[in-house]
Short mmCIF file of C-alpha atoms in Angstrom, two decimals:
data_model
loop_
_atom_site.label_atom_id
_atom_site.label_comp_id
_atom_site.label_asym_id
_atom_site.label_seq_id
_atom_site.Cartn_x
_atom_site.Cartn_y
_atom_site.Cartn_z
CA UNK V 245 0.00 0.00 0.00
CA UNK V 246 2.71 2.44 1.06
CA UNK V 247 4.60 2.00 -2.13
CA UNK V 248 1.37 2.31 -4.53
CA UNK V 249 0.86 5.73 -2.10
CA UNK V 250 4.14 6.59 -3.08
CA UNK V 251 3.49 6.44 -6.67
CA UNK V 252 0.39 7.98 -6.26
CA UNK V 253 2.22 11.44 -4.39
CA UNK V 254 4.48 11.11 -7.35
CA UNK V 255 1.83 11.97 -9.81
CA UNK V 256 0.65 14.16 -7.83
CA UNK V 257 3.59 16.21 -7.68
CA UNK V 258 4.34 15.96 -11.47
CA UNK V 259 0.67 17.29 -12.29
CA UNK V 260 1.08 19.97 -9.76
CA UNK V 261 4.38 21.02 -10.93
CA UNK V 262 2.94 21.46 -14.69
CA UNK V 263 -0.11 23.15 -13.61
CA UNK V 264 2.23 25.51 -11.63
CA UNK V 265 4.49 25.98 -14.55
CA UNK V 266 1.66 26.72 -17.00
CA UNK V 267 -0.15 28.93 -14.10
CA UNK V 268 2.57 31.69 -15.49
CA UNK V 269 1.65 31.90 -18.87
CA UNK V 270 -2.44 31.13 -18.64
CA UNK V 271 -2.45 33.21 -15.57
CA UNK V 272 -1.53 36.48 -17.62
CA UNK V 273 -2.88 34.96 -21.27
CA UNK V 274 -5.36 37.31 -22.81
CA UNK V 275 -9.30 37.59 -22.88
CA UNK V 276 -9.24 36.08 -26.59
CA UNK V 277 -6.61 33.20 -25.25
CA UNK V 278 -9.10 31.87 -22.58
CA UNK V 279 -12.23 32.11 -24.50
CA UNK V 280 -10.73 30.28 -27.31
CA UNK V 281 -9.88 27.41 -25.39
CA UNK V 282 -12.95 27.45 -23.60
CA UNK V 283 -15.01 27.00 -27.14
CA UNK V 284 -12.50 25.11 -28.59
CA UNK V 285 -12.91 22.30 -26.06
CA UNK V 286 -16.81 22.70 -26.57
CA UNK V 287 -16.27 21.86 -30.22
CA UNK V 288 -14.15 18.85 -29.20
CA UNK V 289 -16.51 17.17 -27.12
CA UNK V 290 -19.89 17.40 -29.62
CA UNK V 291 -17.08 16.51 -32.17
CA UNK V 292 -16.26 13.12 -30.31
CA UNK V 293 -20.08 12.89 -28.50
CA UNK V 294 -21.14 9.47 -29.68
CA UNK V 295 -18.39 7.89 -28.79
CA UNK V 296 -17.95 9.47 -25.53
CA UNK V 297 -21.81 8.82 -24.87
CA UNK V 298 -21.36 5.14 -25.18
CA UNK V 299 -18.35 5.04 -22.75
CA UNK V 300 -20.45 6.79 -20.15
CA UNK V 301 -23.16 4.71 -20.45
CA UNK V 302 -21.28 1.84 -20.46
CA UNK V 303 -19.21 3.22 -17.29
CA UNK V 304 -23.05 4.69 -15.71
CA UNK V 305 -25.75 2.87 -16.89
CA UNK V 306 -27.55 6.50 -16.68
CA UNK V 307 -28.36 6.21 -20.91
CA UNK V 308 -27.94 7.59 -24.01
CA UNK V 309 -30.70 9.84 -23.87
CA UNK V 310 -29.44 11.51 -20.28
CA UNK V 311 -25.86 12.00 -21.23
CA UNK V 312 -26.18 13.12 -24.62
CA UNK V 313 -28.40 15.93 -22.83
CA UNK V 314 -25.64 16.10 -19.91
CA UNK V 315 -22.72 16.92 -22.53
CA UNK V 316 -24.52 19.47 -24.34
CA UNK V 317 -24.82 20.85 -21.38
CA UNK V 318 -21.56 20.69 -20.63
CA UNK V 319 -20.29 22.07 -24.01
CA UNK V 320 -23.64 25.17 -23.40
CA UNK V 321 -21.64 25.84 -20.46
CA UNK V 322 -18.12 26.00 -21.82
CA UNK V 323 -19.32 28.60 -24.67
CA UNK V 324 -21.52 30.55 -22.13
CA UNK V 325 -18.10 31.18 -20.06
CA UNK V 326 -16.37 31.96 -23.15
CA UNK V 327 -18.68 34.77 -24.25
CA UNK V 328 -18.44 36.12 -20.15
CA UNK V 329 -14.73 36.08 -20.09
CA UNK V 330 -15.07 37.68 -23.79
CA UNK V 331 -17.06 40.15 -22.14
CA UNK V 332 -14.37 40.99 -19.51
CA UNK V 333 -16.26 39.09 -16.44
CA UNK V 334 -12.53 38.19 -15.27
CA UNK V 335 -11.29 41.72 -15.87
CA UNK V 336 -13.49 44.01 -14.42
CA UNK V 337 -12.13 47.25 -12.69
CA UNK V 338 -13.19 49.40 -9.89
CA UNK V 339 -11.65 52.75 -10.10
CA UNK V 340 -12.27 55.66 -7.59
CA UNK V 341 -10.22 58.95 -9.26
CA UNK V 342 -7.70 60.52 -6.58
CA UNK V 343 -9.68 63.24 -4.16
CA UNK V 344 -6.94 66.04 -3.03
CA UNK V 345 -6.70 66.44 1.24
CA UNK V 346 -6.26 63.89 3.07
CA UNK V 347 -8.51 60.88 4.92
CA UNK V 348 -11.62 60.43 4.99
CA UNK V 349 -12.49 63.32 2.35
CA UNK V 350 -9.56 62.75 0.42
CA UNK V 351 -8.13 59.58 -0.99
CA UNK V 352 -5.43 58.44 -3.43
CA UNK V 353 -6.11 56.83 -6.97
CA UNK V 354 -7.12 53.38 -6.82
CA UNK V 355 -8.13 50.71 -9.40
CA UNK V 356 -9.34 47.47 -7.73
CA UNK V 357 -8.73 44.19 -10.18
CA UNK V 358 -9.38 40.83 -9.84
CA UNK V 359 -6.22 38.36 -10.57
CA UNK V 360 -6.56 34.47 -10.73
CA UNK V 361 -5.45 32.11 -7.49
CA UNK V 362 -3.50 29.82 -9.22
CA UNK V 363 -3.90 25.92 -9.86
CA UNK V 364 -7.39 24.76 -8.60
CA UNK V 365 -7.58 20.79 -7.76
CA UNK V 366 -10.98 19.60 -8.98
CA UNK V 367 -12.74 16.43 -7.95
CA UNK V 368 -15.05 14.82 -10.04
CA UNK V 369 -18.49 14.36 -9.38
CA UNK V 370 -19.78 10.79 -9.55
CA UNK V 371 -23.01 11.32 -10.49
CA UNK V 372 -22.91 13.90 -13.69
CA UNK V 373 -19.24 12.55 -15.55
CA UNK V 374 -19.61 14.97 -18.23
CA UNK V 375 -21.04 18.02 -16.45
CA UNK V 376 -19.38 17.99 -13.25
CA UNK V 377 -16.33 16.07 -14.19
CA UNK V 378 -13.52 16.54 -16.26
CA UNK V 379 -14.66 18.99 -18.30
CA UNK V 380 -17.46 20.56 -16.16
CA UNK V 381 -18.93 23.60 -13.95
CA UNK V 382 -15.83 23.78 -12.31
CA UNK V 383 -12.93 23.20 -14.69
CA UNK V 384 -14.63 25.63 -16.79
CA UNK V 385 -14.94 28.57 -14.47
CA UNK V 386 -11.41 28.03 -13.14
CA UNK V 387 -9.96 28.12 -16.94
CA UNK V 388 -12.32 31.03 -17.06
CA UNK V 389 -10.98 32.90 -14.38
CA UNK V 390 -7.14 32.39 -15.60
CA UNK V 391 -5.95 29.28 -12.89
CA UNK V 392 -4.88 26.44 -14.18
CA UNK V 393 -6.23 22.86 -12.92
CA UNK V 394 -5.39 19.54 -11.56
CA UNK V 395 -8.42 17.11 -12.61
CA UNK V 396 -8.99 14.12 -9.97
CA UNK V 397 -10.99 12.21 -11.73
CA UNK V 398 -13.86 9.85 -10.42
CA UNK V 399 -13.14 6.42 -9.99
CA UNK V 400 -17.04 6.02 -11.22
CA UNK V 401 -16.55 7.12 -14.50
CA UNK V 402 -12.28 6.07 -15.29
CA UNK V 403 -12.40 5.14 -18.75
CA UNK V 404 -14.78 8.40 -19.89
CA UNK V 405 -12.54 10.66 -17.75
CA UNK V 406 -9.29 9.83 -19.42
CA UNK V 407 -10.75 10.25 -22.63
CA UNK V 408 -12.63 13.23 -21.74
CA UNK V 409 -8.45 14.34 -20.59
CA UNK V 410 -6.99 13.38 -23.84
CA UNK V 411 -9.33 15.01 -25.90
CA UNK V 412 -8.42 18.10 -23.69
CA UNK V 413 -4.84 17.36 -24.04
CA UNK V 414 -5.52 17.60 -27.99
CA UNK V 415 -6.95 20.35 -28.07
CA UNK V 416 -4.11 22.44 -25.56
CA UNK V 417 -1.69 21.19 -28.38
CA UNK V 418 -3.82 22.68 -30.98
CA UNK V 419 -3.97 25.74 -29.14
CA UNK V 420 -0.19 26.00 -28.29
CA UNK V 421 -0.92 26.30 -24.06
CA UNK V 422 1.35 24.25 -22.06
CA UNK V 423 -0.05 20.77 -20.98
CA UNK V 424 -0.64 21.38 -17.39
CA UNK V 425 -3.15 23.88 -17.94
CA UNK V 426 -5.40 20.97 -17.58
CA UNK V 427 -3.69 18.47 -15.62
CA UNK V 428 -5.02 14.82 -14.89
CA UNK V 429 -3.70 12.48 -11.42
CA UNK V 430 -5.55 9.31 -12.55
CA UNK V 431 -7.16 7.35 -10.04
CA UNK V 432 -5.41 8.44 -6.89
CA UNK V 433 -6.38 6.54 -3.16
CA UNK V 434 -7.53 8.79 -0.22
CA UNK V 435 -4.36 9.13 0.87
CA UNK V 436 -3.35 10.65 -2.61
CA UNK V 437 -6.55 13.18 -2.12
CA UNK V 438 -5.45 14.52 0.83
CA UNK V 439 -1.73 15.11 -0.43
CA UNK V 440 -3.55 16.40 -3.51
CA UNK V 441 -5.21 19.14 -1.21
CA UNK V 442 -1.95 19.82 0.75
CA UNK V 443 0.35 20.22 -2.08
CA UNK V 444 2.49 23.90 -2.14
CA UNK V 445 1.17 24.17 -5.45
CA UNK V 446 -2.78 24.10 -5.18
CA UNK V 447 -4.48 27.38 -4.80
CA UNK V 448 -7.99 26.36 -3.90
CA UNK V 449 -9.93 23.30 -4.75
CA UNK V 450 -13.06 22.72 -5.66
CA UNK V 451 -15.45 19.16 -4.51
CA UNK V 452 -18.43 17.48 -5.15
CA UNK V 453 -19.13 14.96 -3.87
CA UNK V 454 -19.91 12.89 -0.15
CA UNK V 455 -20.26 14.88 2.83
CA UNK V 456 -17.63 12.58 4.72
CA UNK V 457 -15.43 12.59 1.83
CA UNK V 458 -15.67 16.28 1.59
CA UNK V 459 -15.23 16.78 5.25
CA UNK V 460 -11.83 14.88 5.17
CA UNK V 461 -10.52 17.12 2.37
CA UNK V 462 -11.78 20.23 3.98
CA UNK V 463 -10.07 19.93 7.34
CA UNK V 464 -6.98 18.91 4.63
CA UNK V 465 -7.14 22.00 3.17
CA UNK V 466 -7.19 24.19 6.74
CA UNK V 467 -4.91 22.22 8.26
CA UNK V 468 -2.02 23.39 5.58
CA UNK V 469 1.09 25.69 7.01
CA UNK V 470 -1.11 28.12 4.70
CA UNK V 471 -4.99 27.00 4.54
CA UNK V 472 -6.61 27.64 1.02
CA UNK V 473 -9.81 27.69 -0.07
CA UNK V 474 -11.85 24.82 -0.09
CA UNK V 475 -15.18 25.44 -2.51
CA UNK V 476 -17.48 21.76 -1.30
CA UNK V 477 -20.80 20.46 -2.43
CA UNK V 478 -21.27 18.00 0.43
CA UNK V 479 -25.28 16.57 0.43
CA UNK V 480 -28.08 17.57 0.98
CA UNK V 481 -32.15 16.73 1.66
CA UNK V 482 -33.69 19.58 -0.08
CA UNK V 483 -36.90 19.90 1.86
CA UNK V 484 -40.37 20.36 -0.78
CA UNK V 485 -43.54 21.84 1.44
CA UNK V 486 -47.08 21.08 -0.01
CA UNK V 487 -48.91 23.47 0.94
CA UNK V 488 -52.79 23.12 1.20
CA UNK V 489 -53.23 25.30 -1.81
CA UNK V 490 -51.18 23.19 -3.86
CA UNK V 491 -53.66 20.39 -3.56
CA UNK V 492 -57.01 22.02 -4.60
CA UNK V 493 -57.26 20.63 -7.75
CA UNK V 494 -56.28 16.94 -6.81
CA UNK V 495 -53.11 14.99 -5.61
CA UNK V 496 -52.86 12.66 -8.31
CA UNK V 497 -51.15 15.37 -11.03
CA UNK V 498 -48.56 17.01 -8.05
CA UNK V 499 -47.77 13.58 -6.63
CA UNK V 500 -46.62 11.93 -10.23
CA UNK V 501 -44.48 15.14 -10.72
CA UNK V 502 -42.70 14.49 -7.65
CA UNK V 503 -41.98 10.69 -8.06
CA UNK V 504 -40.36 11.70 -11.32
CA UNK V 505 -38.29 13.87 -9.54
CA UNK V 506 -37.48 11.49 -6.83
CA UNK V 507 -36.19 8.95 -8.71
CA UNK V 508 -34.79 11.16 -11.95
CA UNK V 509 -31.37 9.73 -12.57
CA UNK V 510 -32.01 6.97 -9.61
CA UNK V 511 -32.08 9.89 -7.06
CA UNK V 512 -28.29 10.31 -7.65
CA UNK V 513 -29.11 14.31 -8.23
CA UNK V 514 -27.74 16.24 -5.62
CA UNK V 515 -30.71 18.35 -5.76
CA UNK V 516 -33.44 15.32 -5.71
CA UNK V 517 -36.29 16.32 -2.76
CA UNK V 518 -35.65 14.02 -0.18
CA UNK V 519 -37.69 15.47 2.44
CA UNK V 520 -41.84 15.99 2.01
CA UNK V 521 -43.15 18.24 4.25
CA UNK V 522 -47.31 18.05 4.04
CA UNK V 523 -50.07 18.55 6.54
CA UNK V 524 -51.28 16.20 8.51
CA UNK V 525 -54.99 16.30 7.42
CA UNK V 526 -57.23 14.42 4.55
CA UNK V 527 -55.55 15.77 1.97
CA UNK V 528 -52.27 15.51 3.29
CA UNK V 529 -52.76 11.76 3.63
CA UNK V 530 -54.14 11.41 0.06
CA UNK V 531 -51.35 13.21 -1.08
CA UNK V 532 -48.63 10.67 0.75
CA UNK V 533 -51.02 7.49 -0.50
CA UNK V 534 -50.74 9.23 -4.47
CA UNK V 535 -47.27 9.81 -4.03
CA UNK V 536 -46.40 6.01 -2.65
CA UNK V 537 -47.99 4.55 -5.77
CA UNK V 538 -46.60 7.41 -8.03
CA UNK V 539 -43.20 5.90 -6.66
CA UNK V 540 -44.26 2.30 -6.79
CA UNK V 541 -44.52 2.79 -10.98
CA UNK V 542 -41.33 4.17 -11.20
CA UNK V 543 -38.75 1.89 -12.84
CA UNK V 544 -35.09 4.05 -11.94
CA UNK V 545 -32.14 2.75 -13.50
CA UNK V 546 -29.36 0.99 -11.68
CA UNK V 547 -26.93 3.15 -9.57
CA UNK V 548 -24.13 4.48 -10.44
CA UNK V 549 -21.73 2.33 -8.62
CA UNK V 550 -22.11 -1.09 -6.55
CA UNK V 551 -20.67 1.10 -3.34
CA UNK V 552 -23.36 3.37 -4.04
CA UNK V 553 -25.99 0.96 -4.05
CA UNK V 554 -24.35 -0.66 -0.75
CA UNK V 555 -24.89 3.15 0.74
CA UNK V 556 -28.05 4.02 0.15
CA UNK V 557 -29.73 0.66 0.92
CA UNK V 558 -27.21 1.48 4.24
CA UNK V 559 -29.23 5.14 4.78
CA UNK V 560 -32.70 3.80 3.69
CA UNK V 561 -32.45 1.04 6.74
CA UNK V 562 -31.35 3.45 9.08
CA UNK V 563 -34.04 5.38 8.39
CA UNK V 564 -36.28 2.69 8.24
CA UNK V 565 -35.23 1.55 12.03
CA UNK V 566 -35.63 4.68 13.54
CA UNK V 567 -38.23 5.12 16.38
CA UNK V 568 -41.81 6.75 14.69
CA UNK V 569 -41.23 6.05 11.50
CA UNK V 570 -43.53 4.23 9.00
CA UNK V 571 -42.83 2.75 5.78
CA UNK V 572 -44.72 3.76 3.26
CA UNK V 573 -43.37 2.32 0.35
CA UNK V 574 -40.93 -0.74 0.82
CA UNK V 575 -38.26 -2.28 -1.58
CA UNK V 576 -39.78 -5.80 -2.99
CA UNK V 577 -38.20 -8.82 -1.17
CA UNK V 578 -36.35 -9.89 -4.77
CA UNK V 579 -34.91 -6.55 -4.53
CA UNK V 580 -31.02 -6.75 -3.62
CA UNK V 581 -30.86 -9.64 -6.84
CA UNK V 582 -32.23 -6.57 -9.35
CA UNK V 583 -29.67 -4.07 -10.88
CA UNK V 584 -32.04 -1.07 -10.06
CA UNK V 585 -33.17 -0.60 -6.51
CA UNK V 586 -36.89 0.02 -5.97
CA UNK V 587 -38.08 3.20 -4.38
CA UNK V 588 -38.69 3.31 -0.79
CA UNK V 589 -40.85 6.29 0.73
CA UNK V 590 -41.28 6.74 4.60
CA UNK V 591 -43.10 9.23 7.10
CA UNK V 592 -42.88 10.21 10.32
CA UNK V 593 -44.79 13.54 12.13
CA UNK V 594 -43.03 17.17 12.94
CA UNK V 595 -42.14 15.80 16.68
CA UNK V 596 -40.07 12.98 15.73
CA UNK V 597 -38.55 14.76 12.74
CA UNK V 598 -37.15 17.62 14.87
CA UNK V 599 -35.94 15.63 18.05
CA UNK V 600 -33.96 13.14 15.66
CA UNK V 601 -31.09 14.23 14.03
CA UNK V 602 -30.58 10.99 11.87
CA UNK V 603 -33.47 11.68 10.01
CA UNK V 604 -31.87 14.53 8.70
CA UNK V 605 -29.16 12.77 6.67
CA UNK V 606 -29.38 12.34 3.27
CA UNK V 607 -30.36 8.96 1.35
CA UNK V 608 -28.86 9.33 -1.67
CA UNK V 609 -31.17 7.58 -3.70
CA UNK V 610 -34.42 6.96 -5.07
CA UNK V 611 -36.29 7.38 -1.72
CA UNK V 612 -37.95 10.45 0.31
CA UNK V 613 -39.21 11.13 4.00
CA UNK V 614 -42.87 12.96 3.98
CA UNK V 615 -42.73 14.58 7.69
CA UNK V 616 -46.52 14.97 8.75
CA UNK V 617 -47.15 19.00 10.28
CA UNK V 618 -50.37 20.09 12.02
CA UNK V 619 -49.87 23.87 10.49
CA UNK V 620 -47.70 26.02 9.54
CA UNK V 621 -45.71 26.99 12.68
CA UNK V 622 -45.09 23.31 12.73
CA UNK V 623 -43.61 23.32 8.96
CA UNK V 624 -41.45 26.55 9.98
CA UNK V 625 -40.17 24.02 12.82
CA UNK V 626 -39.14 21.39 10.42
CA UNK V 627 -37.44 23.93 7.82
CA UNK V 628 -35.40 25.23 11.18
CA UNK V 629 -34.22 21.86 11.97
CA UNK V 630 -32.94 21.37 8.43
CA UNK V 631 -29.27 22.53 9.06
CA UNK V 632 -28.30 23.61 5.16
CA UNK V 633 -29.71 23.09 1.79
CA UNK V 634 -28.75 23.65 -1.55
CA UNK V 635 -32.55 24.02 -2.22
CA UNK V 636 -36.16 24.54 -0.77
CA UNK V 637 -38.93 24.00 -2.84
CA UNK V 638 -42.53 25.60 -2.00
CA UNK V 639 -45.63 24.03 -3.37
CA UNK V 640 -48.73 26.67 -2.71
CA UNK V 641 -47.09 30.03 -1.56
CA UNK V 642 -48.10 32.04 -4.61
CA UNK V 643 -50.72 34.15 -2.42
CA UNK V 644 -48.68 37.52 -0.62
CA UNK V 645 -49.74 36.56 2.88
CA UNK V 646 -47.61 36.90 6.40
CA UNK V 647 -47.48 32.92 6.64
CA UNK V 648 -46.27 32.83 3.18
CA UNK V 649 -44.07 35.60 3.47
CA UNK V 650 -42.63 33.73 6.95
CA UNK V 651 -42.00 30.63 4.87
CA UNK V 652 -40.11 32.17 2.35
CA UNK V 653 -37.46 34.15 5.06
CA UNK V 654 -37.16 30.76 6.58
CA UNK V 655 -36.39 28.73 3.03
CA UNK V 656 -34.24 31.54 2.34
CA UNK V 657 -32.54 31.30 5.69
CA UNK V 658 -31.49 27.37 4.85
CA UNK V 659 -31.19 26.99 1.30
CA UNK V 660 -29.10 28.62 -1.55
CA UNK V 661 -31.96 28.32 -3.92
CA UNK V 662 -35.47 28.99 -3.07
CA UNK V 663 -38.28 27.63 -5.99
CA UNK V 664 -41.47 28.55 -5.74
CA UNK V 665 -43.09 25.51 -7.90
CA UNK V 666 -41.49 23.07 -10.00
CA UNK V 667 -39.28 20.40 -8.17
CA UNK V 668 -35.28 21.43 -7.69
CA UNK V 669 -33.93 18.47 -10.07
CA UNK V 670 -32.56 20.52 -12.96
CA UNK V 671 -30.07 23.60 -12.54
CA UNK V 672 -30.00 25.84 -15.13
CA UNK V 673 -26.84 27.28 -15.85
CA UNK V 674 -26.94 30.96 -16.60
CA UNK V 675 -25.50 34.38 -14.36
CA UNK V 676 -28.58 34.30 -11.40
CA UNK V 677 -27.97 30.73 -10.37
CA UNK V 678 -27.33 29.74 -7.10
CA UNK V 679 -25.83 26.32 -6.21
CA UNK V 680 -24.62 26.38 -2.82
CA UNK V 681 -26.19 26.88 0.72
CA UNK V 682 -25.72 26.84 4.10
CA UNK V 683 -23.44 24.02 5.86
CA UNK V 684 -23.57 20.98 5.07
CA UNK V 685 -25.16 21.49 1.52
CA UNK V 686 -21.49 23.52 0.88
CA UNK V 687 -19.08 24.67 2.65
CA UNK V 688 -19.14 28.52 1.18
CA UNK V 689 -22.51 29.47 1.23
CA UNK V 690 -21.89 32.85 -0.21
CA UNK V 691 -20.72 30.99 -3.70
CA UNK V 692 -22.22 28.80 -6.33
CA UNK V 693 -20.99 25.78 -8.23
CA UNK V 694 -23.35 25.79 -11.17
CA UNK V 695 -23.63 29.10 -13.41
CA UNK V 696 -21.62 32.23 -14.33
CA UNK V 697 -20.92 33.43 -10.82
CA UNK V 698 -18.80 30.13 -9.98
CA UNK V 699 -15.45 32.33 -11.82
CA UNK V 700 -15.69 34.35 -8.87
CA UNK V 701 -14.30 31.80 -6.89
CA UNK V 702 -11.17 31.42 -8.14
CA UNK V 703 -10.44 35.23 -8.57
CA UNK V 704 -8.96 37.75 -5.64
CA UNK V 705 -9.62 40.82 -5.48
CA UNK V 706 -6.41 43.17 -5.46
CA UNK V 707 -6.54 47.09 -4.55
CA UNK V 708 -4.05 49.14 -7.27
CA UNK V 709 -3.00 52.49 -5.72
CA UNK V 710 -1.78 55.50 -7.92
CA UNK V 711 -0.49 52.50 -10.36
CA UNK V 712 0.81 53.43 -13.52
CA UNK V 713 -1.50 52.60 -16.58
CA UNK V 714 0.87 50.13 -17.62
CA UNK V 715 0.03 48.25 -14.40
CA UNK V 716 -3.71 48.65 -14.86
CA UNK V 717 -3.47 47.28 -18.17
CA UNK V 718 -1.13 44.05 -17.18
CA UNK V 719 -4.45 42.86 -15.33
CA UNK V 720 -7.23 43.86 -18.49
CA UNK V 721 -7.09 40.54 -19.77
CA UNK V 722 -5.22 42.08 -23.16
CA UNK V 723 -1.62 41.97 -21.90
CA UNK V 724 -0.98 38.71 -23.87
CA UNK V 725 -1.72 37.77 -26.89
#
């Protein structure tokens, strides 16, 4: 074990020492350098999309259909950053003219700029290999910014990420940028993560992925001589309230609409709605029966990997086994022999929600929790118990009243993105998204993941004072050619 570590750390330092070679020239590379790259690795992937489709399906079992959609995505995404940076998004200046006398009236010239951080060490997503992998959200706001990256890839997806990396490579040769503007370390162990995170040469790093895996790397990356930013998606439950309103014209219609969402992409989305909050009353409990045979017809695909499988059937049981909880919809006894699991639904009421912190873990997987609440101080109760969420999804709040307006300040006071119908599968990437909220949905709630805004974590703001224009113009994205 030592010695494969030891080959591991050896990679390691050989990606990190071309990222931090290239970070020199890509670091100060013009507007028109970046943006090209960015589209010209768009145009790579659609070019090589069939083939890359059928090693991800083969890799993911998530199917053609899905990931032909997930790497258009992913190529939308790489031309949408292009046309920002092309637009100066990385550049932009914030000059106060000098004032003559001195403090607080007066005040010297200054220009503030925003300069990259350096190499950024990305880990792969499991669950989306094209759009939060090699090539995705986060490689592609990094390049945007100017920092170079170190790609750990996902050991979900190995086949699709080196190809996805040498198709990258290609294009970087094509381009004439140094190679370790997008370095790879190929399959590296836990032990090689951490390293990864604590290496001199890593400016920030950016995770998606398991809460305890993205603990591990966090304390990593604060526990350095000189901590770093660590930018982590970690889980999270996503609470959905039904409102009363939302059922007055039936349960059958609302109830199919969640299933799909529940088990969309086997409930591998980190935004699936895990946790149903619904009033206990008639229609509350027609709601939960629609919504158990809404799940019951579902037919998800298998999981991504047989360790993910082995987890959620893991979280499912231990929610299953905890005191005041019913099962509402069970897996089939055959079930552990299919490749798919079945979906698995379970309730409990407000009480036993709030005074048991284990059934606010995520089960990542095709399964929910509907918590049962008598009204709506009970439902602001729930939401406060909910620690962090990337989302918050409220079903019948379209009315301006002072209990709607109280839900929304509490949605908004746990969850990054607040939707006010719809279900929270599906980001959109464009300049107001949100992807991020409180601890333990990320661990910088003030950023996003997914959308334009991600670039601005891997910039730093730097204050120029009575520079001359020479130095002004070193940082307008134009200095290079």
């Amino acid at each position: 074990m030592q010695t494969e570590n030891n080959a591991s750390f050896a990679r390691i330092d050989e990606a990190a020492a071309l990222a931090r070679e290239a970070q020199a020239l890509y670091g100060a590379a013009s507007s028109a350098v970046r943006s090209a790259l960015l589209r010209g690795l768009a145009d790579a992937l659609e070019r090589d999309a069939a083939q890359l489709v059928a090693i991800a399906d083969e890799e993911t079992s998530l199917g053609a259909a899905r990931l032909n959609g997930e790497l258009a995505r992913t190529a939308f995404q790489l031309r949408g950053f292009a046309e920002r940076v092309e637009a100066g998004i990385a550049n932009r200046h914030v000059d106060d003219a000098a004032v003559p006398g001195a403090p607080p009236a007066g005040r010297p010239h200054l220009t503030r700029v925003q300069l990259p951080l350096g190499p950024v060490a990305m880990f792969s997503a499991s669950n989306f290999p094209f759009a939060f992998s090699v090539l995705g959200g986060d490689t592609a706001s990094a390049l945007a910014a100017g920092c170079t990256v170190i790609v750990k890839p996902h050991s979900g997806h190995p086949e699709l990420s080196r190809r996805v990396h040498a198709l990258a490579a290609r294009v970087l040769r094509e381009q004439g940028l140094p190679e370790g503007v997008i370095a790879f370390v190929d399959q590296a162990s836990r032990e090689a993560a951490v390293h990864l995170v604590g290496h001199a040469d890593v400016a920030a790093v950016a995770f998606t992925g398991s809460y305890q895996g993205g603990v591990a790397l966090w304390r990593a990356a604060n526990a350095r001589r000189r901590p770093i930013p660590f930018y982590g998606e970690l889980g999270s439950i996503n609470p959905l309230v039904v409102l009363p309103q939302a059922l007055a014209e039936g349960v059958d219609t609302p109830a199919a609409t969640l299933a799909a969402s529940i088990t969309m992409g086997c409930g591998q989305f980190c935004t699936s709605p895990g946790l149903i909050v619904v009033r206990d009353d008639a229609d509350g409990e027609r709601f939960a029966q629609a919504l158990a045979q809404a799940l019951s017809a579902q037919k998800p695909h298998a999981m991504l990997t047989s360790a993910m499988r082995h987890g959620f059937e893991g979280a499912a049981a231990h929610i299953a086994s905890q005191a005041g909880v019913r099962v509402r919809l069970a897996a089939p006894a055959d079930d552990e022999q299919s490749a798919a699991p079945a979906p698995r639904l379970f309730e409990t009421d407000a009480q036993t929600f709030i005074a048991n912190a284990a059934l606010h873990e995520e089960m990542f997987g095709p399964a929910a929790l509907i918590v049962k609440v008598r009204d709506e101080a009970q439902t602001l109760d729930v939401l406060a118990a909910v620690e962090g969420s990337l989302t918050v999804t409220l079903w019948g709040a379209q009315a301006d009243t002072p209990e709607n307006r109280a839900l929304a300040v509490a949605a908004q006071r746990i969850a990054g993105r607040v939707l006010f119908g719809g279900v929270p599968t599906g980001v959109a990437v464009c300049d107001a998204q949100q992807h991020g909220g409180p601890w333990p949905a990320s661990t910088q709630p003030q950023t996003t993941s997914v959308g334009y805004a991600a670039i601005e974590r891997f910039l730093r703001p730097v204050a120029l004072q009575d520079a001359p224009q020479w130095a002004i113009a070193a940082t307008s994205g134009m200095a290079v050619a």
